[in-house]
GROMACS .gro file of C-alpha atoms in nm:
model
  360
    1UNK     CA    1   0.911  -0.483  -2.227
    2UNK     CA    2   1.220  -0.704  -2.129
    3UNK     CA    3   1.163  -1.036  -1.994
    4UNK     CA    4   1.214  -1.144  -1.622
    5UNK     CA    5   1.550  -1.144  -1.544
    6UNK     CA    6   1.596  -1.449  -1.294
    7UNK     CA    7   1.734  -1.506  -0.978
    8UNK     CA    8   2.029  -1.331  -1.015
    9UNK     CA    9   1.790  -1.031  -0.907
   10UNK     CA   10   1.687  -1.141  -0.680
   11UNK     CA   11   1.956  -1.227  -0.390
   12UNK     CA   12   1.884  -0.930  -0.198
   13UNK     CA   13   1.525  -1.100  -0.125
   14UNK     CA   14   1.662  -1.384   0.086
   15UNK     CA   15   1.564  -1.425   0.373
   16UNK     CA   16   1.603  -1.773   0.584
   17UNK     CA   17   1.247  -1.962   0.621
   18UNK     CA   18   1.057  -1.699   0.373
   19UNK     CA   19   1.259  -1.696   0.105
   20UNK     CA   20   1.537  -1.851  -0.104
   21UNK     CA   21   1.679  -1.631  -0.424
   22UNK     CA   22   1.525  -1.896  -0.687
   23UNK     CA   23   1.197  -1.862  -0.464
   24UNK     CA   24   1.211  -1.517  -0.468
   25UNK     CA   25   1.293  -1.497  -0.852
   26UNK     CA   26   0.960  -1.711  -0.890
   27UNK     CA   27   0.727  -1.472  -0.705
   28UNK     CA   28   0.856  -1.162  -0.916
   29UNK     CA   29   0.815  -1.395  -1.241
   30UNK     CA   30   0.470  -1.406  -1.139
   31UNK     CA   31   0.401  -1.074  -1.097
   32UNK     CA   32   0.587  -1.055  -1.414
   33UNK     CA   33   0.408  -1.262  -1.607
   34UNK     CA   34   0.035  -1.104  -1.534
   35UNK     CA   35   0.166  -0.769  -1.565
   36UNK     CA   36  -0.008  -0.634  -1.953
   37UNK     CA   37   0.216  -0.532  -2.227
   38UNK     CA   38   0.120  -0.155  -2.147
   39UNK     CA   39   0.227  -0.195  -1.779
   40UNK     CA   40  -0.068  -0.240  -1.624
   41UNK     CA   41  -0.108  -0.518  -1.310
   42UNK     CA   42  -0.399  -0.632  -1.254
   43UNK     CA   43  -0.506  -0.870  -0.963
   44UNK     CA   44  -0.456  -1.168  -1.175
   45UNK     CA   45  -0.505  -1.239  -1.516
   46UNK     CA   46  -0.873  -1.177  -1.600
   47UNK     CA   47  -0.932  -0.975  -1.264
   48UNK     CA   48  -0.941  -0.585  -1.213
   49UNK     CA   49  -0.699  -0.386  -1.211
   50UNK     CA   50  -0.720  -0.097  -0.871
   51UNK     CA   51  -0.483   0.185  -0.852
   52UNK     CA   52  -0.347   0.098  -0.510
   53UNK     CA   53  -0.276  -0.270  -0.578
   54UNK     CA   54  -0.122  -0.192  -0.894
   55UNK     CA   55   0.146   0.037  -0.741
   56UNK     CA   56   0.195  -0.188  -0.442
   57UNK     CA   57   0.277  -0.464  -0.725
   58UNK     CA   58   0.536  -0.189  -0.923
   59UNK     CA   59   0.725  -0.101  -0.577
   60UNK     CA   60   0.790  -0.466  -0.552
   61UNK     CA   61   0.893  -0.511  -0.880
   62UNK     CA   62   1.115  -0.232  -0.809
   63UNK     CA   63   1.255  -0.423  -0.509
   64UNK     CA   64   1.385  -0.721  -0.746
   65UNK     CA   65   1.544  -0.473  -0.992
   66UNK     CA   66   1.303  -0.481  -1.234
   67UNK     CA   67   1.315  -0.103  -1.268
   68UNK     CA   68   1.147  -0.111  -1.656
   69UNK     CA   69   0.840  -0.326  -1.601
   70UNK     CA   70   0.820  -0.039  -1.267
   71UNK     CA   71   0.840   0.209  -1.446
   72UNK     CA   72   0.581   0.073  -1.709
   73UNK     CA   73   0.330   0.064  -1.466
   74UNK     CA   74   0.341   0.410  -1.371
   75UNK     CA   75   0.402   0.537  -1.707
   76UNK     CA   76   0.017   0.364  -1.701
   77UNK     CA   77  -0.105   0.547  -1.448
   78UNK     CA   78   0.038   0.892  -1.578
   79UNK     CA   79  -0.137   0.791  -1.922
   80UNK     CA   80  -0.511   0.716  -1.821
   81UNK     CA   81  -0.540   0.966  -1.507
   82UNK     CA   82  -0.858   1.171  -1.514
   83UNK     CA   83  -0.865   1.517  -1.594
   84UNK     CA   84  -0.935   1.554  -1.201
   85UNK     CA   85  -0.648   1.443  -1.135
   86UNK     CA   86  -0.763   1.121  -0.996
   87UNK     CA   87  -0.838   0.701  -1.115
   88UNK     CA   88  -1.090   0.493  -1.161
   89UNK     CA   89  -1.131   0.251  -0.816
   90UNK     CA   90  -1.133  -0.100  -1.065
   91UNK     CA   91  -1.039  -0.179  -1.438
   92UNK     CA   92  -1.138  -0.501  -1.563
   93UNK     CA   93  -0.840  -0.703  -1.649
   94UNK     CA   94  -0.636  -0.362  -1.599
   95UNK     CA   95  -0.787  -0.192  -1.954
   96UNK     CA   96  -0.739   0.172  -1.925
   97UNK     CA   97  -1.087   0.157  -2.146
   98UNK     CA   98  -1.290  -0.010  -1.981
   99UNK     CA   99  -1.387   0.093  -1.539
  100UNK     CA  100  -1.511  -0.165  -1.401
  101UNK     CA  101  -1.607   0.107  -1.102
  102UNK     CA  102  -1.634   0.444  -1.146
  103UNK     CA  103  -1.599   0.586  -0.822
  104UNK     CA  104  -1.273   0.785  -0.724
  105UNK     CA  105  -1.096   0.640  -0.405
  106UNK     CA  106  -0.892   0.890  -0.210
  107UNK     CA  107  -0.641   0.660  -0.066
  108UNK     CA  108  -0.587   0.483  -0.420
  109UNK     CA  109  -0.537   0.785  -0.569
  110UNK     CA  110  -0.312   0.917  -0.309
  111UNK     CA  111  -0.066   0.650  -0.335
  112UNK     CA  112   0.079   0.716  -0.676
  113UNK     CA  113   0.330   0.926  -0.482
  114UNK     CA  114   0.441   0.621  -0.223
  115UNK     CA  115   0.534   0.439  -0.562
  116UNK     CA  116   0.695   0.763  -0.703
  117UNK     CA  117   0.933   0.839  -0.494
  118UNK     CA  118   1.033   0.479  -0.420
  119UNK     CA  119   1.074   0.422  -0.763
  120UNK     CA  120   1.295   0.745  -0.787
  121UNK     CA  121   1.490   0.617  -0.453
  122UNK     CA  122   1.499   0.239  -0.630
  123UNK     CA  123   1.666   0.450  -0.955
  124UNK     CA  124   1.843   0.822  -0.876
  125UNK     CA  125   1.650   0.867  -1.216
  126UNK     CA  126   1.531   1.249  -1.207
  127UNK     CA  127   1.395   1.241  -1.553
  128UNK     CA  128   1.140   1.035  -1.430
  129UNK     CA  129   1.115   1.224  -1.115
  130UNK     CA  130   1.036   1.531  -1.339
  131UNK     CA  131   0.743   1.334  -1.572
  132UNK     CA  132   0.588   1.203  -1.251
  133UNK     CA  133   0.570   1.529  -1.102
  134UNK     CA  134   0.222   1.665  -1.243
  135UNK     CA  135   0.098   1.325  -1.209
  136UNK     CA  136   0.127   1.333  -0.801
  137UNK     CA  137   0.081   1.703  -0.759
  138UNK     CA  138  -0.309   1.672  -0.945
  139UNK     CA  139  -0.353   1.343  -0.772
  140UNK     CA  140  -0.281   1.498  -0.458
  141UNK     CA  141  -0.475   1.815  -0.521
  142UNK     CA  142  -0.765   1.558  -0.584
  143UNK     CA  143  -0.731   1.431  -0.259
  144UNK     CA  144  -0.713   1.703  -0.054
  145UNK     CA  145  -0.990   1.863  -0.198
  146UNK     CA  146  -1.209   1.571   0.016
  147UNK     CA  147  -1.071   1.681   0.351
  148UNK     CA  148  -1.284   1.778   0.591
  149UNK     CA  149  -1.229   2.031   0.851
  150UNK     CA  150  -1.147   1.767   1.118
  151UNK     CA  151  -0.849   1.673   0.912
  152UNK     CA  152  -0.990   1.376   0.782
  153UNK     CA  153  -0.984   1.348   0.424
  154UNK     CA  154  -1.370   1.157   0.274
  155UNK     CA  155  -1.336   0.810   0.133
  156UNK     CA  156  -1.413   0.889  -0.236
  157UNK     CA  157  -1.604   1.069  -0.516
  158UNK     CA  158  -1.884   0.898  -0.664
  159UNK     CA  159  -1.883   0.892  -1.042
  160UNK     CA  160  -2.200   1.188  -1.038
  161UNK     CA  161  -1.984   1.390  -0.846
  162UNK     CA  162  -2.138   1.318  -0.475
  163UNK     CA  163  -1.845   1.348  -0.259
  164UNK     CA  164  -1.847   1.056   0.017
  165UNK     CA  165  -1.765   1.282   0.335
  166UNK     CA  166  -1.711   0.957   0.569
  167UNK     CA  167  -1.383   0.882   0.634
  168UNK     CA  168  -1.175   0.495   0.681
  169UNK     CA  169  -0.912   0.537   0.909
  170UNK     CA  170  -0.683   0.270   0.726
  171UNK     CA  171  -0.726   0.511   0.411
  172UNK     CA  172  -0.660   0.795   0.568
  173UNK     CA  173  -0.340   0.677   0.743
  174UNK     CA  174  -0.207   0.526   0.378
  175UNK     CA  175  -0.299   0.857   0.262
  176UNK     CA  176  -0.058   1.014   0.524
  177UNK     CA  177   0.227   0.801   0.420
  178UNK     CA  178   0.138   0.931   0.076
  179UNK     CA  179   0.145   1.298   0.170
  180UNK     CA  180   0.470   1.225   0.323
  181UNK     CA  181   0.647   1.109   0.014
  182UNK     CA  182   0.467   1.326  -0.212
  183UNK     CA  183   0.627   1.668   0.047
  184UNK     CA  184   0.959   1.440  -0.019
  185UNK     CA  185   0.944   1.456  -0.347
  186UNK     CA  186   0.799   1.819  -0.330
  187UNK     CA  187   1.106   1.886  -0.114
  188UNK     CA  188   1.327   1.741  -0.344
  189UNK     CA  189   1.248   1.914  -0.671
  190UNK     CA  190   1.280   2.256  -0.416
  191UNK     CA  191   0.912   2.304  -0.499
  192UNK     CA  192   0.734   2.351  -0.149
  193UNK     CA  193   0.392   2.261  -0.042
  194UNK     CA  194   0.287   2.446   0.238
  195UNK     CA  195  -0.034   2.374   0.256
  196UNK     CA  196   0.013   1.984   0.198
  197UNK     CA  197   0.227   2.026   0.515
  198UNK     CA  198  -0.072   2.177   0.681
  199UNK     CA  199  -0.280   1.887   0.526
  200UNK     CA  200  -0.075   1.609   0.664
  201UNK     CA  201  -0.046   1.768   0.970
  202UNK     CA  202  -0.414   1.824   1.016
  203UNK     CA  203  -0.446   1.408   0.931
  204UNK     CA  204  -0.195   1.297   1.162
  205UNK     CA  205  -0.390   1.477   1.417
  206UNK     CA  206  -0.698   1.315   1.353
  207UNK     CA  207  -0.562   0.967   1.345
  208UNK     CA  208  -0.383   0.979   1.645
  209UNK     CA  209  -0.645   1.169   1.858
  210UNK     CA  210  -0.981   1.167   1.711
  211UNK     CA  211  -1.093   0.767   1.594
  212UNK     CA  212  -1.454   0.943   1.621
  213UNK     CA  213  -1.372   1.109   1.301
  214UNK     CA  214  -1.371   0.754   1.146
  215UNK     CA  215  -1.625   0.506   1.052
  216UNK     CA  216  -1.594   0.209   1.280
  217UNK     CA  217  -1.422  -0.062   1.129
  218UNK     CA  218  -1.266  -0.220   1.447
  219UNK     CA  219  -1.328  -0.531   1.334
  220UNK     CA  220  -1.070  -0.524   1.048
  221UNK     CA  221  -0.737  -0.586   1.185
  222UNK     CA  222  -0.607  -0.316   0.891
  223UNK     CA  223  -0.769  -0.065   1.069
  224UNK     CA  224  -0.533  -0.178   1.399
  225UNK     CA  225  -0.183  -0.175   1.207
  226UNK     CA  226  -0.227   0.090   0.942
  227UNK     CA  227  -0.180   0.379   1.128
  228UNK     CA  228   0.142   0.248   1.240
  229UNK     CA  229   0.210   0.126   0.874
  230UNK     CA  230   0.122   0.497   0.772
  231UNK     CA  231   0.371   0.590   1.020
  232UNK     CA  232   0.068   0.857   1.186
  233UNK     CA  233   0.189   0.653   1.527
  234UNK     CA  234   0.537   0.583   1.640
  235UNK     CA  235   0.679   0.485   1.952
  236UNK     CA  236   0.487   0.359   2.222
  237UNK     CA  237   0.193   0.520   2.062
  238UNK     CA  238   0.226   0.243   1.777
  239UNK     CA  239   0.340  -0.047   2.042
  240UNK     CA  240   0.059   0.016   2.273
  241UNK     CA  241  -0.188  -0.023   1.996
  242UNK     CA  242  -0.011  -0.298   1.854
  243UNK     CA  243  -0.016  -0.527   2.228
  244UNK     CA  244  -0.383  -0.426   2.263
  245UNK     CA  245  -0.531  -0.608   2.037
  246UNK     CA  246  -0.278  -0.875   1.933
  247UNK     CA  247  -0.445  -1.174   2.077
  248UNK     CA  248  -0.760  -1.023   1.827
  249UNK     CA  249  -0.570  -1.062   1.524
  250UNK     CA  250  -0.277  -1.284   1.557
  251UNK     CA  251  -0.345  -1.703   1.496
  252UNK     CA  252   0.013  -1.816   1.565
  253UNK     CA  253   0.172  -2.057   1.345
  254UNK     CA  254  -0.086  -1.937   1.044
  255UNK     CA  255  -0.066  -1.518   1.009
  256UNK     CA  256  -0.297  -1.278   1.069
  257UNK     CA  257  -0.687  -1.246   1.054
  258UNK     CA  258  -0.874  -1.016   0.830
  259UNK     CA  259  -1.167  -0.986   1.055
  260UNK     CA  260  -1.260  -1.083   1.419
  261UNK     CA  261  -1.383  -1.321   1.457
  262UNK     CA  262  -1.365  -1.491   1.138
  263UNK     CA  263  -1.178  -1.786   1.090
  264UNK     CA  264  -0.959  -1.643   0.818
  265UNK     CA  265  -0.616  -1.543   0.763
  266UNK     CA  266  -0.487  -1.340   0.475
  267UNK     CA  267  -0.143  -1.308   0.309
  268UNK     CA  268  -0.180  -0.940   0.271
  269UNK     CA  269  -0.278  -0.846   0.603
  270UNK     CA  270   0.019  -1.041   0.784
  271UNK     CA  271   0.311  -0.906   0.524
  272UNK     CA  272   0.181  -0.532   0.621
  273UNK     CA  273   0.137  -0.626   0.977
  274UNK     CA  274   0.538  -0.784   0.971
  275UNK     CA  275   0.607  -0.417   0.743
  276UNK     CA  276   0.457  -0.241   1.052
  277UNK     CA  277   0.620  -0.454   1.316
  278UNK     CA  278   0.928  -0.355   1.114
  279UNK     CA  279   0.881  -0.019   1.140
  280UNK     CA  280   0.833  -0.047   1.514
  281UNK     CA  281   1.199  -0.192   1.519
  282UNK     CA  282   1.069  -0.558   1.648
  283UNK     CA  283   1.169  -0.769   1.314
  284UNK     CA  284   1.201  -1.045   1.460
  285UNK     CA  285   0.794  -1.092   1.540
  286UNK     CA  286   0.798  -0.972   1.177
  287UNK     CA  287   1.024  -1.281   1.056
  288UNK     CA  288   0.781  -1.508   1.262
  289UNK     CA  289   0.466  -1.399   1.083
  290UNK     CA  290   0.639  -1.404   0.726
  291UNK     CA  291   0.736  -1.775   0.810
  292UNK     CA  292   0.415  -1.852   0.964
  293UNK     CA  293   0.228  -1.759   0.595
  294UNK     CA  294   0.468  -1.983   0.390
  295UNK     CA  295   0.155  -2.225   0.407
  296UNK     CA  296   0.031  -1.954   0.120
  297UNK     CA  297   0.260  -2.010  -0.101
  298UNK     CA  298   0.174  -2.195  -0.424
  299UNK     CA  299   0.370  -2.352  -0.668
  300UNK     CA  300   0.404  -2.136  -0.904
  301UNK     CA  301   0.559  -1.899  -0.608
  302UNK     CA  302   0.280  -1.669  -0.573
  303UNK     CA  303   0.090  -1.661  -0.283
  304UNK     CA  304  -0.321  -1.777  -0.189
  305UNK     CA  305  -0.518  -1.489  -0.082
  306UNK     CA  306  -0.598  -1.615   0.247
  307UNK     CA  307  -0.667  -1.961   0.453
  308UNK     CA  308  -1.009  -2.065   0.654
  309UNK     CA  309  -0.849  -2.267   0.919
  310UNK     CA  310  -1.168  -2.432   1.081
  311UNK     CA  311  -1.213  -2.567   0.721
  312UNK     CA  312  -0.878  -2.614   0.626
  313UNK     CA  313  -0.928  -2.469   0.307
  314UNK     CA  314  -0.768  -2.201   0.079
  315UNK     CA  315  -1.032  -1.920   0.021
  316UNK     CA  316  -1.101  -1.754  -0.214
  317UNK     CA  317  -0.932  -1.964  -0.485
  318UNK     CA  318  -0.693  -1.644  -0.620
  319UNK     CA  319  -0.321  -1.529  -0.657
  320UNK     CA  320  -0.283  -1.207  -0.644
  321UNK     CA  321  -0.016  -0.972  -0.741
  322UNK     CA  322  -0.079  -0.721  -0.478
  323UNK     CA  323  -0.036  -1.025  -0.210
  324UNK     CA  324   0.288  -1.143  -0.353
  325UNK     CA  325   0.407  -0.793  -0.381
  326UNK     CA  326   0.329  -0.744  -0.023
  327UNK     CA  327   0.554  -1.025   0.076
  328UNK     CA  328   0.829  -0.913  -0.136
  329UNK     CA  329   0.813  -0.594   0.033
  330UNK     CA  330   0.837  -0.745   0.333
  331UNK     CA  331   1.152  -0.886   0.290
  332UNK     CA  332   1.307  -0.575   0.126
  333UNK     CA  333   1.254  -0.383   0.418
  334UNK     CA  334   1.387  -0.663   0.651
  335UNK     CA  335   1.687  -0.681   0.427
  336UNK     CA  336   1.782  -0.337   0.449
  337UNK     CA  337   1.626  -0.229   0.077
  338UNK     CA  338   1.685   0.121   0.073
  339UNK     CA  339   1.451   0.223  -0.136
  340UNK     CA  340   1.200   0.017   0.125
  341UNK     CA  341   1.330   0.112   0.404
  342UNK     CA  342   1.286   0.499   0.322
  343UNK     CA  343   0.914   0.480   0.222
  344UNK     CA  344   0.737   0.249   0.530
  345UNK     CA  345   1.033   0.357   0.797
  346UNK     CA  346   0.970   0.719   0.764
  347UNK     CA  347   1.292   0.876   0.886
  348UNK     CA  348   1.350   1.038   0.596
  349UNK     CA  349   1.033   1.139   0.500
  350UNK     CA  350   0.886   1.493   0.556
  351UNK     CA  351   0.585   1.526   0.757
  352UNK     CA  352   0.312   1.807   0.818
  353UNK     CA  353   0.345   2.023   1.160
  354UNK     CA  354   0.040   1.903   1.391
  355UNK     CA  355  -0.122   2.156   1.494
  356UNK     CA  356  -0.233   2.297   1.828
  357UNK     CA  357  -0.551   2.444   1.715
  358UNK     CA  358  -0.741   2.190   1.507
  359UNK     CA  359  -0.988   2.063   1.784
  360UNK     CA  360  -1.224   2.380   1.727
   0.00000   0.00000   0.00000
């Protein structure tokens, strides 16, 4: 794998009081430089490796131009998926040999085709578009075989077999981003999907109507944002849920909380929260929370999981790729990434018809 190219990559990534290019260059060097030999990205070097986090880390080495160590990691994922169609839900240290937990996670598994098709969007490459291609379609198959009448689609398979029925609302609405790319990409290759149409369709439904379908996790502030990040609510759908319960979730001057009422905010949750409030066309709240986390930032540019305020103390003691990647996301979108823009805006993704009928 080539080495990390520098700054020079990195220009599009300004942006004024987040980032600088050299900055910038450093937080993709650190992705870079835990990223294994065989593509995979684990947390941080030692840690597991999820699905989710990994491709979260690829798209934003995608962002920087580092389309080969991108396209590594997927080439990972196409080599150790399960004959279901799905992945493991933790690898330790990102070995393809050894799960570190066996169950199957629908919204990890879903969001091979997010990565996909931004990776195809970073590139114009079809060849890859065409090797990818039974990779999503069985992932996808795997994850719509957990959907439950109500549209909902159950939060995993255990490793006997037992599918969990119970649904997470901020899984199911990064599921219905995934759906959405992976009808793009359906779309694309003029190989239609009818019934994921139906699928997302029957989702978006459910998250915008029916929060009894999901286990209650109000306390999480990712279950507040995600199904605007998903892009299941738009509009003044997605700003009156946003105002509701700002005041819950948002510690100006720090970033955003991880749980009410704990004392702690987390890197991750405030870059998707700014990626949402991008979305919603109000970037400049977004820029506010991306400066606000700066305090996260470490010097070897990657970023602490999260801050306990009333202690004044970084907790837990980690760097992780998925956090930095989240940040460099972030700024792609606010700078007009393409690629970025196409996968967490929306407008020119597909999306499933809701239907009239599926309250029965």
């Amino acid at each position: 794998m080539t080495a990390f190219s520098g700054p020079g990559r990195t220009e599009r990534l300004v942006l004024p009081g987040v980032l600088t290019a050299e900055e910038a260059a450093g937080t993709v060097a650190g992705i870079a430089a835990v990223q294994r030999p065989d593509g995979a990205i684990p947390w941080f070097a030692g840690h597991h490796l999820d699905p989710w986090d990994h491709v979260e880390a690829a798209m934003a080495l995608d962002a920087a131009g580092e389309r080969r160590r991108a396209e590594a990691a997927y080439r990972w994922l196409a080599d150790h998926q399960n004959p279901d169609g799905s992945w493991y839900a933790a690898y330790a240290d990102g070995d393809a040999a050894r799960p570190a937990d066996r169950s199957r996670e629908t919204n990890f598994v879903a969001y091979v085709a997010v990565g996909v098709w931004h990776h195809y969007l970073s590139t114009g490459d079809d060849a890859f578009l065409d090797r990818m291609w039974p990779t999503v379609f069985a992932a996808v198959e795997f994850v719509l075989r957990l959907q439950q009448p109500g549209g909902q689609i159950g939060w995993k398979r255990e490793d006997d077999g037992t599918d969990v029925t119970d649904a997470l609302l901020t899984g199911c609405s990064s599921i219905h981003q995934a759906l959405r790319c992976a009808l793009a990409i359906a779309e694309h290759r003029e190989e239609p999907q009818p019934d994921w149409e139906l699928a997302a369709g029957l989702l978006a439904h459910a998250i915008r109507h029916h929060p009894e379908r999901f286990l209650d996790k109000s306390r999480y502030s990712m279950d507040w944002y995600y199904p605007v990040l998903g892009g299941a609510l738009t509009g003044p759908a997605a700003k009156e849920r946003i105002e509701e319960r700002w005041d819950d979730f948002v510690v100006p001057g720090l970033g955003v909380r991880c749980v009410v009422p704990n004392p702690w905010v987390t890197g991750g949750e405030s870059c998707e929260l700014a990626l949402a409030l991008w979305a919603m066309g109000e970037s400049d709240r977004a820029v506010d929370i991306l400066q606000w986390i700066q305090h996260l930032r470490a010097e070897d540019g990657m970023y602490w999981t999260g801050y306990v305020f009333d202690d004044k103390a970084v907790w837990p003691e980690e760097r992780t790729t998925w956090t930095a990647g989240s940040l460099l996301l972030a700024v792609a979108a606010l700078g007009g990434d393409e690629a970025t823009t196409a996968v967490f805006g929306g407008e020119r993704l597909p999306s499933g018809l809701e239907p009239d009928c599926c309250d029965g």
